[in-house]
mmCIF file of C-alpha atoms in Angstrom:
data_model
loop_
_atom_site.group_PDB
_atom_site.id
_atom_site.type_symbol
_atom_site.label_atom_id
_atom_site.label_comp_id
_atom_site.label_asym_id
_atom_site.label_seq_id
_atom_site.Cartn_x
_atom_site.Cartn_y
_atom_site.Cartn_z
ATOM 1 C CA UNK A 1 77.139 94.972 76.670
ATOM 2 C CA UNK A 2 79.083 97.850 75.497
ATOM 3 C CA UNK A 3 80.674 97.517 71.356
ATOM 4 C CA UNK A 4 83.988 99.095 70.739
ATOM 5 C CA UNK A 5 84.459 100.394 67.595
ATOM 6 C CA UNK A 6 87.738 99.029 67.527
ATOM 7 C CA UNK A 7 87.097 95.995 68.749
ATOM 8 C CA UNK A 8 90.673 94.330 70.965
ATOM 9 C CA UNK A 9 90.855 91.573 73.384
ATOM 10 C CA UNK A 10 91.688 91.765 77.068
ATOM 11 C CA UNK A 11 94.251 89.661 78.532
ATOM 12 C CA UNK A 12 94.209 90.295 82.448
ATOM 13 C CA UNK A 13 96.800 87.816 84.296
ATOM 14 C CA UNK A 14 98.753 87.833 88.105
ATOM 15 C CA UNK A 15 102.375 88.182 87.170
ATOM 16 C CA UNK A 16 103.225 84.315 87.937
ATOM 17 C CA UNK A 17 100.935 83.813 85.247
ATOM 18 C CA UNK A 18 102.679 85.205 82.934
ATOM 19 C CA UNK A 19 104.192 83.207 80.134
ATOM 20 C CA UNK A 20 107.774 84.574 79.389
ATOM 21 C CA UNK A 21 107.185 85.260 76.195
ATOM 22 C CA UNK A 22 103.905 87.110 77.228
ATOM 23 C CA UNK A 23 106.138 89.136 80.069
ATOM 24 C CA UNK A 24 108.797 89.837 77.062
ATOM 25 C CA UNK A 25 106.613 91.397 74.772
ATOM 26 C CA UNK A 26 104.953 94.144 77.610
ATOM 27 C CA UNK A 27 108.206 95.031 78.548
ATOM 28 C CA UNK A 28 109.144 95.365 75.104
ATOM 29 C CA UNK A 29 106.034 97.612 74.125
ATOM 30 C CA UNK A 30 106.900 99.753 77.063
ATOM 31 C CA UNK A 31 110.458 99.938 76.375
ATOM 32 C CA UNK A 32 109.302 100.899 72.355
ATOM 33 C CA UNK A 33 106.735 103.722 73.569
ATOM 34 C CA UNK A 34 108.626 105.106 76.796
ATOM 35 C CA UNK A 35 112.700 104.008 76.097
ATOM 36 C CA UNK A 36 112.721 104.794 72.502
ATOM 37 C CA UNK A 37 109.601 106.947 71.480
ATOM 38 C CA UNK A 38 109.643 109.310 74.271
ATOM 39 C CA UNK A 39 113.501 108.885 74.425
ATOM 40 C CA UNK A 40 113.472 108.728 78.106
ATOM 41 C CA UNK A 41 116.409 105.950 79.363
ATOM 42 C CA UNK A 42 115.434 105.069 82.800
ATOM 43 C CA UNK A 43 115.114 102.377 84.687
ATOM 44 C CA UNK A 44 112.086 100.517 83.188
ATOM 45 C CA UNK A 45 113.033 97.359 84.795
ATOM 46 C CA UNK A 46 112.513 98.319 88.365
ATOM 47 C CA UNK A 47 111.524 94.815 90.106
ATOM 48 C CA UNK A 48 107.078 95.096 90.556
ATOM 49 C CA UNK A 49 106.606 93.206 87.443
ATOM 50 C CA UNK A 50 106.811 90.069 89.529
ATOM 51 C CA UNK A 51 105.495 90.904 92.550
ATOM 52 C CA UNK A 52 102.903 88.750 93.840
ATOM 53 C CA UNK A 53 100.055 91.078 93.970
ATOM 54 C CA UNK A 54 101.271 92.538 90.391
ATOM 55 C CA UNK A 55 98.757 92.682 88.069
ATOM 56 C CA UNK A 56 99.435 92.892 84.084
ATOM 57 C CA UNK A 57 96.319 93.862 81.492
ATOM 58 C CA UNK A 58 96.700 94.420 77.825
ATOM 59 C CA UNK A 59 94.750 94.235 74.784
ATOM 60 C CA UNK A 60 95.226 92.377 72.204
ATOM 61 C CA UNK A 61 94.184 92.996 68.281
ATOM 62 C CA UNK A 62 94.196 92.123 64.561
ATOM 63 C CA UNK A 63 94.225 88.437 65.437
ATOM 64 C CA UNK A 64 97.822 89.030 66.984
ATOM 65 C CA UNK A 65 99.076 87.956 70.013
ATOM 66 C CA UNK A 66 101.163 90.975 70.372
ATOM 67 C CA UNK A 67 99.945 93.499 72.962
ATOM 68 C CA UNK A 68 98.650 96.576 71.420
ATOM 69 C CA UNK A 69 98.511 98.623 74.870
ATOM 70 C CA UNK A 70 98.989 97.679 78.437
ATOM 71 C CA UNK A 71 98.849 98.683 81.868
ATOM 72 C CA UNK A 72 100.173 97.120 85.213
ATOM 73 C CA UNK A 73 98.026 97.433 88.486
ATOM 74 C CA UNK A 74 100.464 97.082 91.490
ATOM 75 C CA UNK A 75 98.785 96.374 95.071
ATOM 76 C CA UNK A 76 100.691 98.826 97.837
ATOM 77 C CA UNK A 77 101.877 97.659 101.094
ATOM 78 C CA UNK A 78 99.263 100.067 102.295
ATOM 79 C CA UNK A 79 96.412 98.272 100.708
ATOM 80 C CA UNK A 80 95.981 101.286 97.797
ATOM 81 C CA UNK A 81 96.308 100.091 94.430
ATOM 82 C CA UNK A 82 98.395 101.992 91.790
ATOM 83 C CA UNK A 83 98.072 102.398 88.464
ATOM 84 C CA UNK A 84 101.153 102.137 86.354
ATOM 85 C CA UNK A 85 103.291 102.045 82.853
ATOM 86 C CA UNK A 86 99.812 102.842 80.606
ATOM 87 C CA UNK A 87 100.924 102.713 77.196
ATOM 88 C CA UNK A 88 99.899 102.234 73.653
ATOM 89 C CA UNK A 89 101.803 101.297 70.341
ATOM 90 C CA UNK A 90 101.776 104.086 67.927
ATOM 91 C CA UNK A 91 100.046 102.203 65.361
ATOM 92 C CA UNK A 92 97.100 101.767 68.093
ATOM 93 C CA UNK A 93 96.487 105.113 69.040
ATOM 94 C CA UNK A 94 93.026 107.085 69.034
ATOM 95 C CA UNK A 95 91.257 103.595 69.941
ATOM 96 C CA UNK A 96 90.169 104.261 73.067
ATOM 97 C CA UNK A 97 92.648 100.977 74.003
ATOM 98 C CA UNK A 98 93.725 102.941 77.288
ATOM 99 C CA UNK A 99 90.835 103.628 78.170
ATOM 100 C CA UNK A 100 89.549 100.126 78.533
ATOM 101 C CA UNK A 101 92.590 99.322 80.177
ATOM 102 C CA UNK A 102 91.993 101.791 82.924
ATOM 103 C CA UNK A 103 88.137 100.213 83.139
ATOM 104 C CA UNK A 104 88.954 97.028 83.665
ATOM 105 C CA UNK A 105 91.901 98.007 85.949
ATOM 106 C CA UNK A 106 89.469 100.272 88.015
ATOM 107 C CA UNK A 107 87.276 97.393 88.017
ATOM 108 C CA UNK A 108 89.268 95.406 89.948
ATOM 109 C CA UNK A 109 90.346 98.307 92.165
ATOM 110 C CA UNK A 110 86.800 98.573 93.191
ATOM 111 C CA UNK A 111 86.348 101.289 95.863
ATOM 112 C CA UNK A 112 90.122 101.485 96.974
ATOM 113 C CA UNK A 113 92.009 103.992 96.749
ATOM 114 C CA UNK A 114 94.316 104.137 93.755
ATOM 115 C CA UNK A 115 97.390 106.168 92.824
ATOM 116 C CA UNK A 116 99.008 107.226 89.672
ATOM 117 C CA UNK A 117 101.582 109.555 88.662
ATOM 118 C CA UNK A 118 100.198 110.993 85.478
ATOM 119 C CA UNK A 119 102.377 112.445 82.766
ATOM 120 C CA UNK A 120 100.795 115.935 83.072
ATOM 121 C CA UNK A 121 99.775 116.406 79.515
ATOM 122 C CA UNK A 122 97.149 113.205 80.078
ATOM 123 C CA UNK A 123 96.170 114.201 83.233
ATOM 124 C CA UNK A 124 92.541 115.397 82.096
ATOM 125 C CA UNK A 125 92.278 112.108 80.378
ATOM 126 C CA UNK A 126 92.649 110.295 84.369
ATOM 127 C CA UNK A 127 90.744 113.020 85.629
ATOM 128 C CA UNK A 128 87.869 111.783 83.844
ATOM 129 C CA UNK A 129 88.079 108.307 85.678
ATOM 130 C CA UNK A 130 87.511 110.380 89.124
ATOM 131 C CA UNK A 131 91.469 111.022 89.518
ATOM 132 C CA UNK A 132 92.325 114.251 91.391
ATOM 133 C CA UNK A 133 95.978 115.928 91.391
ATOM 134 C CA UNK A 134 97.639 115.396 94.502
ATOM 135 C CA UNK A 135 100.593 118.240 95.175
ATOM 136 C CA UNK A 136 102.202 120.300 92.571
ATOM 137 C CA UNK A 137 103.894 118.885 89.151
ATOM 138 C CA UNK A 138 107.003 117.439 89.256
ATOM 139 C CA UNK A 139 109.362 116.282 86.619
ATOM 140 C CA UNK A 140 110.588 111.942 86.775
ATOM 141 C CA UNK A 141 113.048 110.940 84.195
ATOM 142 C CA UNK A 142 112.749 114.485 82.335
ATOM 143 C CA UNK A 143 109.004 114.743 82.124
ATOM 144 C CA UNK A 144 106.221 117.059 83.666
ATOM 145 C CA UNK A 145 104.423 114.336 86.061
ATOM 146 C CA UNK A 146 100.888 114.705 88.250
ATOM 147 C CA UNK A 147 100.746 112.309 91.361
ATOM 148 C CA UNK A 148 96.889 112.024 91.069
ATOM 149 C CA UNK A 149 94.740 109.882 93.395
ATOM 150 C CA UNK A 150 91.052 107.952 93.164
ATOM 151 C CA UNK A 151 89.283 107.665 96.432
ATOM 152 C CA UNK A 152 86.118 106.366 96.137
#
């Protein structure tokens, strides 16, 4: 088994599993790194959270039940997965916390195909997961974005 040096548990749950109060404080960790630290309003509430198929990890450190990064997995019509809304609270940073949320996410994923669209200056860090870019950069909500796909 694999140590962490900065050792964080995983929370994995379907989104009807969600307690409110678990659901309230992702959204408001994404909402504090991509709302108000990246000051990019947009539409953050956009209706997958509950989705049947939706998929919520975060870890969890410091003997707090706050999340101190997350990511939501998402389950396409199409049967390809997507990865989505990756984030980590400043305070967390340089932990390696998204990291292991991509594992476990990728874990799950299997050998589907998955889809992201990568902020472009991370793009190196999905690359090294087996994501490739897909088309040319494009810009969502004011930011340079890679559509980048996993086929394995």
């Amino acid at each position: 088994m694999r140590s962490h040096p900065y050792p964080a548990t995983l929370r994995r749950k379907w989104s009807a599993d969600l307690t409110s109060a678990q659901l309230y404080a992702l959204l408001k960790l994404r909402g504090e790194v991509f709302v108000v630290e990246q000051s990019c309003p947009y539409p953050e509430l956009d209706g997958r959270d509950l989705e049947p198929d939706t998929r919520h990890f975060w870890l969890e450190s410091d003997g707090s039940p706050e999340p101190r990064a997350c990511l939501r997995l998402l389950e396409e019509p199409d049967g390809t997965f997507r990865i989505g809304r990756v984030c980590t609270a400043r305070a967390a940073r340089g932990r390696g916390y998204s990291r292991r949320l991509v594992e476990a996410a990728l874990v799950e994923v299997g050998r589907r195909v998955c889809v992201l669209d990568a902020q472009t200056y991370v793009a190196d860090f999905y690359a090294s997961f087996g994501f490739m870019p897909v088309g040319a950069e494009f810009i969502e909500d004011g930011i340079p974005h890679l559509r980048m796909r996993r086929s394995r």
